[in-house]
Short mmCIF file of C-alpha atoms in Angstrom, two decimals:
data_model
loop_
_atom_site.label_atom_id
_atom_site.label_comp_id
_atom_site.label_asym_id
_atom_site.label_seq_id
_atom_site.Cartn_x
_atom_site.Cartn_y
_atom_site.Cartn_z
CA MET X 285 88.90 95.60 122.83
CA ARG X 286 89.60 98.39 125.09
CA LEU X 287 91.60 101.02 124.26
CA GLN X 288 93.64 103.43 126.63
CA GLN X 289 95.86 106.56 126.09
CA TYR X 290 99.28 107.55 128.22
CA THR X 291 101.80 110.15 127.87
CA GLN X 292 104.43 108.83 125.08
CA PRO X 293 107.05 106.51 126.59
CA PHE X 294 110.42 106.52 125.92
CA ALA X 295 110.51 109.93 124.55
CA SER X 296 113.50 112.10 123.12
CA SER X 297 113.54 115.81 124.92
CA PHE X 298 112.68 117.21 121.43
CA TYR X 299 109.79 114.69 120.78
CA LYS X 300 108.66 115.65 124.22
CA LYS X 301 108.70 119.33 123.40
CA TYR X 302 107.10 118.50 119.88
CA LEU X 303 103.85 116.67 121.66
CA GLU X 304 103.39 119.50 124.51
CA ASP X 305 104.44 122.64 123.10
CA ILE X 306 104.96 123.06 119.41
CA THR X 307 104.96 126.98 119.77
CA ASP X 308 108.15 126.50 121.20
CA LEU X 309 109.35 125.19 118.48
CA SER X 310 107.76 127.43 115.61
CA SER X 311 111.54 128.25 114.46
CA PHE X 312 111.87 124.61 113.15
CA PHE X 313 108.25 123.89 111.83
CA HIS X 314 106.14 125.57 109.29
CA TYR X 315 102.77 124.46 111.08
CA GLU X 316 101.66 123.01 114.11
CA TRP X 317 99.63 119.97 114.21
CA ASN X 318 96.08 120.44 115.11
CA GLN X 319 92.94 120.91 112.50
CA LYS X 320 94.08 125.04 112.53
CA ALA X 321 96.93 123.69 110.91
CA PHE X 322 95.05 122.00 108.27
CA ASN X 323 92.99 124.67 107.43
CA LYS X 324 95.73 126.58 106.93
CA ARG X 325 97.32 124.23 104.67
CA ILE X 326 95.04 123.64 102.09
CA GLN X 327 94.73 127.65 101.92
CA GLU X 328 98.48 128.73 101.55
CA ALA X 329 99.60 125.41 99.54
CA ASP X 330 99.69 125.42 95.69
CA PHE X 331 98.58 122.20 94.91
CA SER X 332 97.52 122.77 90.90
CA LYS X 333 101.47 122.69 90.33
CA HIS X 334 102.14 118.99 90.56
CA LYS X 335 102.20 116.46 87.92
CA ARG X 336 99.09 114.70 88.72
CA THR X 337 98.04 112.65 85.61
CA GLU X 338 102.17 111.27 85.40
CA LEU X 339 102.13 110.67 89.04
CA ALA X 340 98.69 108.63 88.82
CA GLU X 341 100.46 106.98 85.89
CA VAL X 342 103.67 105.99 88.16
CA ILE X 343 101.42 104.65 90.71
CA THR X 344 98.97 102.53 88.80
CA SER X 345 102.16 100.99 86.99
CA PHE X 346 104.11 100.20 90.01
CA MET X 347 100.86 98.49 91.78
CA SER X 348 99.82 96.82 88.73
CA LYS X 349 101.95 93.97 89.68
CA TYR X 350 100.66 93.56 93.12
CA GLY X 351 96.83 94.22 92.57
CA ILE X 352 94.97 97.31 92.66
CA SER X 353 92.03 97.57 94.48
CA ALA X 354 88.47 99.47 93.52
CA LYS X 355 89.34 101.41 96.46
CA SER X 356 92.90 101.90 95.46
CA LYS X 357 92.12 102.74 91.77
CA GLN X 358 89.39 105.49 93.11
CA HIS X 359 92.27 107.35 95.10
CA ILE X 360 94.41 107.07 91.65
CA ASP X 361 91.70 108.77 90.40
CA GLU X 362 91.10 111.18 92.58
CA LEU X 363 95.23 112.25 93.10
CA LYS X 364 94.85 112.79 88.99
CA ASN X 365 92.44 114.97 89.47
CA ASN X 366 92.42 117.35 92.71
CA GLY X 367 92.67 115.02 95.70
CA ILE X 368 95.71 115.88 98.02
CA VAL X 369 97.48 113.29 100.26
CA VAL X 370 98.35 112.21 103.78
CA ILE X 371 101.53 110.22 103.23
CA GLY X 372 104.54 108.27 105.43
CA GLY X 373 107.12 106.16 104.72
CA GLN X 374 109.27 103.14 105.96
CA GLN X 375 112.42 101.10 104.43
CA ALA X 376 111.11 97.83 103.39
CA GLY X 377 111.66 95.43 106.38
CA ILE X 378 111.11 91.69 106.28
CA LEU X 379 107.67 90.83 106.86
CA SER X 380 107.52 94.71 106.84
CA GLY X 381 109.82 95.15 109.41
CA PRO X 382 108.67 96.53 113.31
CA LEU X 383 105.40 96.75 114.01
CA TYR X 384 105.23 100.70 113.89
CA SER X 385 105.26 100.04 109.67
CA ILE X 386 102.04 98.53 110.22
CA HIS X 387 101.42 101.58 112.80
CA LYS X 388 102.60 104.04 110.16
CA ALA X 389 100.31 102.71 107.52
CA ILE X 390 97.31 102.48 109.80
CA SER X 391 97.70 106.55 110.81
CA VAL X 392 98.31 107.23 106.80
CA ILE X 393 94.89 105.79 106.13
CA ALA X 394 93.05 106.90 109.71
CA LEU X 395 94.21 111.01 108.94
CA ALA X 396 93.38 110.87 105.18
CA LYS X 397 89.64 109.54 106.52
CA GLN X 398 89.49 112.17 109.01
CA GLN X 399 90.50 115.30 106.68
CA ARG X 400 88.43 113.64 104.03
CA GLU X 401 85.06 114.23 106.44
CA ILE X 402 86.33 117.68 107.54
CA LEU X 403 88.13 119.54 104.68
CA GLY X 404 85.38 118.22 102.15
CA VAL X 405 88.08 117.19 99.84
CA PRO X 406 89.28 114.26 98.46
CA VAL X 407 92.54 113.22 100.97
CA ILE X 408 94.09 110.08 100.12
CA PRO X 409 96.52 107.44 101.58
CA VAL X 410 100.15 107.37 100.39
CA PHE X 411 102.69 104.95 101.67
CA TRP X 412 106.48 105.69 100.21
CA ILE X 413 108.49 103.12 100.56
CA ALA X 414 112.73 103.53 100.88
CA GLY X 415 113.52 101.18 98.07
CA GLU X 416 116.52 103.27 97.46
CA ASP X 417 118.10 103.11 100.79
CA HIS X 418 121.28 100.41 100.65
CA ASP X 419 121.72 99.48 104.81
CA ILE X 420 120.48 96.51 104.12
CA ASP X 421 122.00 95.19 108.00
CA GLU X 422 118.76 97.67 108.80
CA ILE X 423 116.24 95.49 107.31
CA ASN X 424 117.57 91.86 107.19
CA HIS X 425 116.21 90.61 110.42
CA VAL X 426 113.35 89.61 112.50
CA TYR X 427 113.03 89.18 116.17
CA ILE X 428 111.73 85.53 117.66
CA GLU X 429 111.28 84.17 120.56
CA ARG X 430 113.28 80.78 121.75
CA SER X 431 113.86 79.27 125.47
CA ARG X 432 111.94 82.14 126.84
CA THR X 433 114.59 85.36 125.50
CA LEU X 434 114.29 87.07 121.71
CA GLN X 435 116.70 86.10 119.22
CA LYS X 436 117.65 88.44 116.42
CA LEU X 437 117.49 86.49 113.42
CA VAL X 438 119.16 87.37 110.44
CA TYR X 439 118.31 86.40 106.81
CA PRO X 440 121.73 84.65 106.04
CA GLU X 441 122.34 85.51 102.68
CA LYS X 442 125.37 88.13 102.81
CA SER X 443 126.24 90.61 99.79
CA ARG X 444 129.55 91.62 99.17
CA ILE X 445 128.09 94.98 97.93
CA LYS X 446 125.77 96.78 99.59
CA LYS X 447 122.89 97.34 96.66
CA ILE X 448 120.09 99.28 97.52
CA ALA X 449 116.50 97.33 98.48
CA SER X 450 115.04 97.33 95.69
CA GLU X 451 117.69 95.34 93.71
CA SER X 452 118.84 93.53 96.79
CA THR X 453 117.33 90.12 95.66
CA PHE X 454 116.85 86.84 97.76
CA ASP X 455 117.71 83.46 97.21
CA LEU X 456 114.39 81.41 97.10
CA GLN X 457 115.50 78.31 98.69
CA LEU X 458 117.73 80.46 101.78
CA MET X 459 114.68 82.57 102.26
CA ASP X 460 112.09 79.50 102.41
CA GLY X 461 114.25 78.21 105.29
CA TYR X 462 114.52 81.23 106.90
CA LEU X 463 110.85 82.12 107.05
CA ASP X 464 110.13 78.18 108.55
CA GLU X 465 112.45 79.01 110.58
CA ILE X 466 110.29 81.98 111.89
CA PHE X 467 107.39 80.03 111.92
CA LYS X 468 108.58 77.27 113.81
CA SER X 469 109.09 80.08 116.84
CA LEU X 470 105.50 80.55 116.62
CA PRO X 471 102.60 78.61 118.66
CA GLU X 472 100.72 76.85 116.46
CA THR X 473 97.07 78.46 116.39
CA LEU X 474 94.34 78.11 113.85
CA TYR X 475 95.63 80.68 111.63
CA THR X 476 99.62 79.24 111.75
CA LYS X 477 98.93 77.26 108.48
CA ASN X 478 97.14 79.77 106.52
CA LEU X 479 99.20 82.73 107.13
CA LYS X 480 102.32 80.70 106.26
CA LEU X 481 100.58 79.39 103.16
CA LYS X 482 99.78 83.25 102.71
CA VAL X 483 103.52 84.92 103.19
CA MET X 484 105.10 82.24 100.77
CA GLU X 485 102.88 82.72 98.24
CA LEU X 486 103.81 86.39 98.28
CA LEU X 487 107.58 85.43 98.30
CA GLU X 488 107.14 83.79 95.08
CA ASN X 489 106.73 85.73 93.07
CA ASN X 490 108.48 89.31 95.09
CA LEU X 491 112.22 87.96 95.47
CA THR X 492 113.79 91.45 96.35
CA TYR X 493 113.16 93.36 99.99
CA THR X 494 111.10 95.97 98.30
CA SER X 495 108.52 93.69 96.57
CA PHE X 496 107.97 91.30 99.30
CA PHE X 497 107.67 94.32 101.43
CA THR X 498 105.26 95.66 99.06
CA ALA X 499 103.30 92.42 98.56
CA LEU X 500 102.72 92.12 102.32
CA MET X 501 101.58 95.84 102.95
CA ASN X 502 99.37 95.46 99.57
CA GLU X 503 97.94 92.58 101.42
CA LEU X 504 96.91 93.95 104.49
CA PHE X 505 95.73 97.28 103.12
CA GLN X 506 94.63 97.25 100.06
CA GLU X 507 90.89 97.17 100.78
CA GLU X 508 91.61 100.72 102.35
CA GLY X 509 92.95 101.78 99.23
CA LEU X 510 96.45 102.56 100.40
CA LEU X 511 98.13 103.98 97.49
CA LEU X 512 101.93 102.52 97.45
CA LEU X 513 105.16 103.60 95.83
CA ASP X 514 108.54 102.52 95.71
CA ALA X 515 111.23 105.76 95.71
CA ALA X 516 113.77 104.08 93.55
CA TYR X 517 111.17 102.74 90.73
CA GLU X 518 112.60 103.86 87.52
CA PRO X 519 109.50 105.37 86.01
CA LEU X 520 109.17 107.58 89.21
CA ARG X 521 112.84 108.83 88.75
CA LYS X 522 112.21 109.79 85.08
CA LEU X 523 108.83 111.79 86.52
CA GLU X 524 111.14 113.28 89.23
CA SER X 525 114.03 114.49 86.81
CA ASP X 526 113.49 118.13 86.32
CA PHE X 527 113.40 118.04 90.44
CA PHE X 528 116.64 116.19 90.64
CA GLN X 529 117.89 119.14 88.79
CA LEU X 530 116.40 122.19 90.93
CA GLN X 531 118.34 120.08 93.45
CA ILE X 532 122.06 119.52 91.93
CA LEU X 533 121.74 123.54 90.95
CA HIS X 534 120.48 124.69 94.59
CA SER X 535 122.58 121.77 96.54
CA ALA X 536 125.47 124.48 97.88
CA GLU X 537 122.56 126.58 99.04
CA ILE X 538 120.53 123.50 100.83
CA ALA X 539 123.66 122.44 102.56
CA LYS X 540 124.01 125.74 103.85
CA VAL X 541 121.01 126.82 105.15
CA VAL X 542 120.90 122.61 106.16
CA PHE X 543 123.90 122.66 108.22
CA GLU X 544 122.88 126.43 109.89
CA HIS X 545 119.50 125.65 111.11
CA GLU X 546 120.98 122.37 112.71
CA GLY X 547 123.37 124.21 114.44
CA GLU X 548 120.17 126.32 115.42
CA MET X 549 119.04 123.05 116.77
CA GLU X 550 121.73 122.14 118.19
CA LYS X 551 122.09 126.02 120.44
CA GLU X 552 118.82 125.07 121.52
CA GLY X 553 119.99 121.73 123.24
CA PHE X 554 118.38 119.23 120.60
CA GLY X 555 121.39 117.83 118.93
CA THR X 556 122.55 117.47 115.57
CA PRO X 557 119.79 114.91 113.97
CA ILE X 558 121.63 114.62 110.66
CA GLN X 559 125.10 115.94 111.87
CA ALA X 560 124.98 117.68 108.39
CA LYS X 561 128.10 118.93 106.27
CA GLU X 562 128.42 121.82 104.69
CA SER X 563 130.26 120.34 102.07
CA ALA X 564 127.06 118.08 101.80
CA ALA X 565 125.68 117.49 98.62
CA HIS X 566 122.57 115.88 99.73
CA LEU X 567 122.68 113.43 96.75
CA PHE X 568 123.45 109.68 96.23
CA TYR X 569 124.79 108.56 92.90
CA ILE X 570 124.00 104.78 92.03
CA LYS X 571 126.46 103.03 90.05
CA GLU X 572 125.97 99.15 89.50
CA SER X 573 122.77 99.06 92.12
CA GLU X 574 125.55 100.16 94.97
CA ARG X 575 124.88 103.90 96.21
CA PHE X 576 127.41 106.33 97.29
CA LEU X 577 127.12 109.68 98.47
CA LEU X 578 128.27 112.75 96.82
CA GLU X 579 129.86 115.19 98.56
CA ARG X 580 130.93 118.99 97.15
CA VAL X 581 134.40 119.49 96.69
CA ASN X 582 136.15 122.42 94.18
CA ASP X 583 132.90 123.01 92.41
CA ARG X 584 132.96 118.84 91.95
CA PHE X 585 130.41 116.26 92.74
CA ILE X 586 132.55 113.75 94.31
CA HIS X 587 132.86 110.03 95.89
CA GLU X 588 136.71 109.98 96.43
CA ALA X 589 136.71 106.17 97.72
CA LYS X 590 135.34 105.54 94.59
CA GLY X 591 136.91 107.76 92.22
CA ILE X 592 133.18 109.25 91.14
CA SER X 593 133.93 112.77 89.95
CA PHE X 594 131.30 114.80 88.56
CA THR X 595 131.05 118.58 87.26
CA LEU X 596 127.84 120.43 87.49
CA ASP X 597 127.16 120.09 83.94
CA GLU X 598 127.96 116.32 84.14
CA MET X 599 125.32 116.02 87.01
CA MET X 600 122.86 117.57 85.31
CA VAL X 601 122.90 115.83 82.21
CA ILE X 602 122.59 112.60 84.76
CA ALA X 603 119.34 114.75 85.81
CA ARG X 604 118.21 114.87 82.61
CA GLU X 605 119.01 111.73 80.95
CA HIS X 606 119.57 109.15 83.65
CA PRO X 607 117.62 110.04 86.65
CA GLU X 608 117.16 106.28 87.75
CA ARG X 609 121.14 107.01 88.53
CA LEU X 610 120.36 109.76 91.26
CA SER X 611 118.76 109.12 94.89
CA ASN X 612 117.71 111.32 97.61
CA ASN X 613 119.47 111.44 101.31
CA VAL X 614 117.69 112.28 104.43
CA VAL X 615 117.51 115.92 103.55
CA THR X 616 116.61 116.11 99.92
CA ARG X 617 113.95 113.02 100.15
CA PRO X 618 111.22 115.38 102.04
CA ILE X 619 112.01 118.06 99.57
CA MET X 620 111.45 115.41 96.95
CA GLN X 621 108.16 114.24 98.37
CA GLU X 622 106.90 117.71 98.10
CA MET X 623 107.80 118.50 94.44
CA VAL X 624 106.55 115.08 93.55
CA PHE X 625 103.37 115.05 95.88
CA PRO X 626 100.52 117.23 96.75
CA VAL X 627 100.87 116.84 100.70
CA LEU X 628 98.35 117.76 102.97
CA SER X 629 100.12 116.39 106.07
CA PHE X 630 103.42 113.74 106.33
CA ILE X 631 102.92 110.99 109.01
CA ALA X 632 106.05 111.24 111.09
CA GLY X 633 107.99 109.11 113.50
CA PRO X 634 110.11 109.95 116.49
CA GLY X 635 113.33 110.59 114.70
CA GLU X 636 111.96 112.01 111.72
CA ILE X 637 110.69 114.92 113.35
CA ALA X 638 113.71 115.55 114.70
CA TYR X 639 115.42 115.59 111.60
CA TRP X 640 112.48 117.38 109.65
CA GLY X 641 113.23 120.08 112.13
CA THR X 642 116.61 120.58 110.53
CA LEU X 643 114.98 121.48 106.71
CA LYS X 644 112.55 124.55 106.74
CA THR X 645 114.92 126.86 105.60
CA ALA X 646 115.81 124.28 102.89
CA PHE X 647 112.11 124.11 101.72
CA GLU X 648 111.92 127.69 101.65
CA LEU X 649 114.81 128.11 98.93
CA PHE X 650 111.65 126.25 96.70
CA ASP X 651 109.24 128.61 97.94
CA MET X 652 107.61 125.44 99.88
CA LYS X 653 106.76 125.01 103.26
CA MET X 654 106.68 121.72 104.83
CA PRO X 655 103.43 120.14 105.27
CA VAL X 656 101.81 119.37 108.36
CA LEU X 657 103.91 116.97 110.41
CA MET X 658 101.84 114.93 112.44
CA PRO X 659 103.20 112.30 114.80
CA ARG X 660 102.05 108.86 113.86
CA ILE X 661 99.82 106.87 115.92
CA SER X 662 102.15 104.55 118.39
CA ILE X 663 100.20 101.05 119.47
CA SER X 664 101.07 98.69 122.27
CA ILE X 665 98.81 95.76 122.36
CA VAL X 666 98.04 93.98 125.31
CA ASN X 667 97.09 90.34 124.95
CA ALA X 668 94.78 88.56 127.10
CA LYS X 669 97.75 86.19 129.05
CA THR X 670 99.83 89.69 129.74
CA GLN X 671 96.38 91.14 130.69
CA SER X 672 95.91 88.45 133.47
CA LEU X 673 99.86 88.34 134.61
CA LEU X 674 99.35 92.33 134.88
CA GLU X 675 96.63 91.93 137.20
CA LYS X 676 97.89 89.17 139.24
CA LEU X 677 101.07 90.69 140.39
CA SER X 678 99.10 94.67 140.58
CA PHE X 679 100.85 95.88 138.02
CA THR X 680 100.27 98.84 135.41
CA ILE X 681 101.47 99.09 132.02
CA GLU X 682 103.38 102.22 133.27
CA ASP X 683 104.82 100.26 136.15
CA VAL X 684 106.37 97.95 133.33
CA TRP X 685 107.70 101.33 131.04
CA ASP X 686 109.09 102.90 133.92
CA GLY X 687 111.30 99.93 135.31
CA SER X 688 109.10 99.21 138.19
CA LEU X 689 108.20 95.71 137.37
CA GLN X 690 111.92 95.01 136.71
CA ASP X 691 113.05 96.18 140.24
CA ALA X 692 109.85 94.31 141.85
CA LYS X 693 111.58 91.22 140.30
CA LEU X 694 114.83 91.92 141.05
CA ASN X 695 113.63 92.68 144.78
CA TYR X 696 111.50 89.32 144.74
CA ILE X 697 114.50 87.17 144.11
CA ASN X 698 116.47 88.91 146.76
CA ASN X 699 114.26 88.71 149.09
CA ASN X 700 113.73 85.15 148.63
CA ARG X 701 117.59 84.60 148.48
CA ASN X 702 119.83 83.47 151.48
CA GLU X 703 122.43 85.92 152.06
CA GLU X 704 124.51 83.16 154.16
CA ILE X 705 125.48 81.29 151.27
CA PRO X 706 127.27 83.69 149.04
CA ARG X 707 128.94 85.07 151.65
CA LEU X 708 130.17 82.15 152.90
CA VAL X 709 131.33 81.06 149.35
CA GLU X 710 132.99 84.80 149.69
CA GLU X 711 134.67 83.61 152.80
CA ILE X 712 136.25 80.35 151.51
CA LYS X 713 137.92 82.52 148.57
CA GLU X 714 139.00 84.95 151.08
CA ASP X 715 140.58 82.22 153.15
CA LEU X 716 141.92 80.41 150.58
CA ILE X 717 143.98 83.11 148.66
CA GLU X 718 145.30 84.08 152.07
CA LYS X 719 146.53 80.54 152.82
CA TYR X 720 147.76 80.71 149.15
CA GLU X 721 149.99 83.45 149.59
CA LYS X 722 151.22 82.50 153.06
CA LEU X 723 152.54 78.68 151.23
CA GLU X 724 153.95 80.91 148.77
CA LYS X 725 156.15 83.05 151.04
CA LEU X 726 157.15 79.87 153.49
CA LEU X 727 158.23 77.76 150.07
CA MET X 728 159.91 81.29 148.69
CA ASN X 729 161.86 81.37 152.39
CA ASP X 730 163.14 77.91 151.97
CA GLY X 731 164.37 78.81 148.43
CA LEU X 732 161.66 76.01 146.75
CA LYS X 733 160.93 78.39 143.38
CA LEU X 734 157.28 76.73 142.89
CA SER X 735 155.27 80.40 142.65
CA PRO X 736 153.95 79.21 139.44
CA LEU X 737 152.58 75.84 140.80
CA VAL X 738 150.83 77.52 143.59
CA GLN X 739 149.51 80.28 141.32
CA LYS X 740 147.78 77.78 138.87
CA ASN X 741 146.99 75.22 141.87
CA LEU X 742 144.65 78.77 143.32
CA LEU X 743 143.43 79.31 139.95
CA ASN X 744 141.92 75.96 139.88
CA HIS X 745 140.47 76.18 143.53
CA GLU X 746 139.01 79.61 142.38
CA LYS X 747 137.44 78.17 139.21
CA GLN X 748 135.89 75.57 141.11
CA LEU X 749 134.57 77.84 143.59
CA LYS X 750 133.09 79.54 140.93
CA PHE X 751 131.28 76.66 138.92
CA ILE X 752 129.96 75.98 142.56
CA ASP X 753 128.62 79.87 143.23
CA ASN X 754 127.03 79.46 139.40
CA ALA X 755 125.20 75.80 140.32
CA ILE X 756 123.76 77.11 143.55
CA GLU X 757 122.53 80.42 141.70
CA ASP X 758 120.72 78.08 139.12
CA THR X 759 119.38 75.89 141.50
CA PHE X 760 118.22 79.12 143.43
CA LEU X 761 116.46 80.74 140.09
CA SER X 762 114.98 77.38 139.01
CA LYS X 763 113.33 77.33 142.41
CA LEU X 764 111.95 80.60 141.97
CA ASP X 765 111.05 79.91 138.25
CA ALA X 766 107.04 79.99 137.83
CA THR X 767 106.87 83.74 139.67
CA VAL X 768 110.46 84.96 137.40
CA ASN X 769 108.57 83.54 134.66
CA ARG X 770 105.79 85.80 135.06
CA TYR X 771 107.66 89.11 135.37
CA ASP X 772 109.99 87.81 132.30
CA ARG X 773 107.12 87.39 130.06
CA ILE X 774 105.35 90.62 131.03
CA SER X 775 108.55 92.45 129.69
CA MET X 776 108.78 90.38 126.72
CA ASN X 777 105.34 91.08 125.54
CA LEU X 778 105.77 95.01 126.68
CA VAL X 779 109.00 96.04 126.25
CA PRO X 780 110.55 93.96 124.35
CA ASN X 781 114.76 94.65 124.04
CA GLY X 782 113.86 97.38 126.84
CA GLY X 783 111.73 99.42 124.33
CA LEU X 784 108.44 99.72 123.06
CA GLN X 785 106.84 96.61 121.30
CA GLU X 786 106.50 98.17 118.06
CA ARG X 787 110.41 98.95 117.54
CA THR X 788 110.82 94.86 118.14
CA TYR X 789 108.04 92.95 116.73
CA THR X 790 106.95 92.47 113.42
CA PRO X 791 103.05 91.98 112.56
CA ILE X 792 103.77 88.12 112.14
CA GLN X 793 103.43 87.16 115.68
CA LEU X 794 100.02 89.28 116.13
CA LEU X 795 98.72 87.84 112.45
CA ASN X 796 99.61 84.21 113.94
CA GLU X 797 97.85 84.56 117.55
CA TYR X 798 94.48 86.45 116.07
CA GLY X 799 94.40 85.95 112.41
CA PRO X 800 94.24 88.13 109.18
CA SER X 801 90.95 90.19 110.49
CA LEU X 802 93.45 91.86 113.58
CA ILE X 803 94.43 94.64 110.52
CA GLN X 804 90.54 95.14 110.14
CA LYS X 805 90.09 95.57 113.82
CA LEU X 806 92.75 97.98 114.45
CA LEU X 807 91.39 100.14 111.48
CA GLU X 808 88.72 100.28 113.22
CA VAL X 809 89.87 101.57 116.53
CA PRO X 810 88.60 105.05 117.46
CA TYR X 811 92.74 106.57 117.74
CA GLU X 812 93.04 110.23 118.45
CA PHE X 813 96.15 112.00 116.60
CA ASN X 814 97.02 113.65 119.98
CA GLY X 815 100.63 112.47 120.52
CA LYS X 816 99.57 109.59 123.18
CA HIS X 817 100.43 106.38 123.36
CA HIS X 818 97.49 104.24 122.26
CA VAL X 819 97.52 100.74 124.26
CA ILE X 820 94.97 98.29 122.85
CA TYR X 821 93.55 95.29 125.20
CA LEU X 822 92.47 92.23 122.99
#
């Protein structure tokens, strides 16, 4: 195993600025992301205010279904006393969703270990699962390889309503067939059979998106003591009751300061990552497992399309007596996280860092500061075959990211193309058009009204020319196929769908190739929290 680090490819302007010169963004964040910031955070934050006993009970209750390792129990006990947390979160995708879910968990674990040693206090890794999200189209698919191309494979069952992920249930027979299709797309290795058996075993008692996701993540990371918690878990909602009441009482102020702060971000040239509205309530109401975003209109909290409407007093009653009917959005979720957990640091992806940048003044409404926002570790894994192809074609991974590999592929094709052939086909087409135009004029001069027939006949000839042109191109490319395939294999491994590997693939492809010890190997890599992209050569 070999590790190399590179400047982040495909980074947005705001993310680049955050990585390279966060001091210029001090109006958007309370802390930089360095050891000095961690030291300052632990001195400033009031970690005594949290409901530690209740939180520990909620986590224990949630995780008991999936199995609590000795290390996880230790972390729960530490959290109950004086522990602080490094936390990150993600939607509950099938088979963990994209690889960056795994990279977030690795980041949370690695940073917690690092800061536990440096600060000399218990620092606990926590993964917050966004089970309250209802956009199932974002999590209901994986990408598999078929016929040397990547194809999006969507879980086939369609729901007429958009339930939250924690209440969206799989049909066991359909999911069995779906997973079988995924495994058929993988090459058979020493690990395939056992991996499939383990996945099927996890599915058996976990037939919602969230529970299946949780079971897999716990399987992969329980020996590291990663604590898992579903944002939609009803006992957690009860613990959050007081905090929902605070957010409801201050909803107008939250909306105002976020709207204004995002405006400042736009003036700086960084766009509007959350497109905030001044009328937003920044809360959802859950009705029959569906989630509806509320707005504030004439002192009421409404969702007009569904006829939902509450007064402030009614919202307060819901928060007190039925907090499970409420859900946070992109603005209030980070605030809720800070109220629930004693957070040292939040592990953030590029998009999260951008929208957190709009929230500084919202945190200040509650006399809180944002935690240290640490950019998550981003990873590309280069297998032996891809390494060999890069060496044979004399390319670096940076050549793949910047498009040089794709340019070289096109140059190779064009340099081997006989340009006389397409030119001749085009000449034949132009000649046909000219001759048919001449024929049409002669017929018209003689009063023979046959224009539709002439045009139809010309169209038939053009179709035949197109057919032979395509056949020539296909035959030509098949002649070059061995070399072209080398370029395509590199691209499919390192820049699938034109972006980083971690945004497309799930861990299932890697676990099938390298076996169950892969996660432990990845956890042993000496990562640096320096904003670089980590490339691991296996």
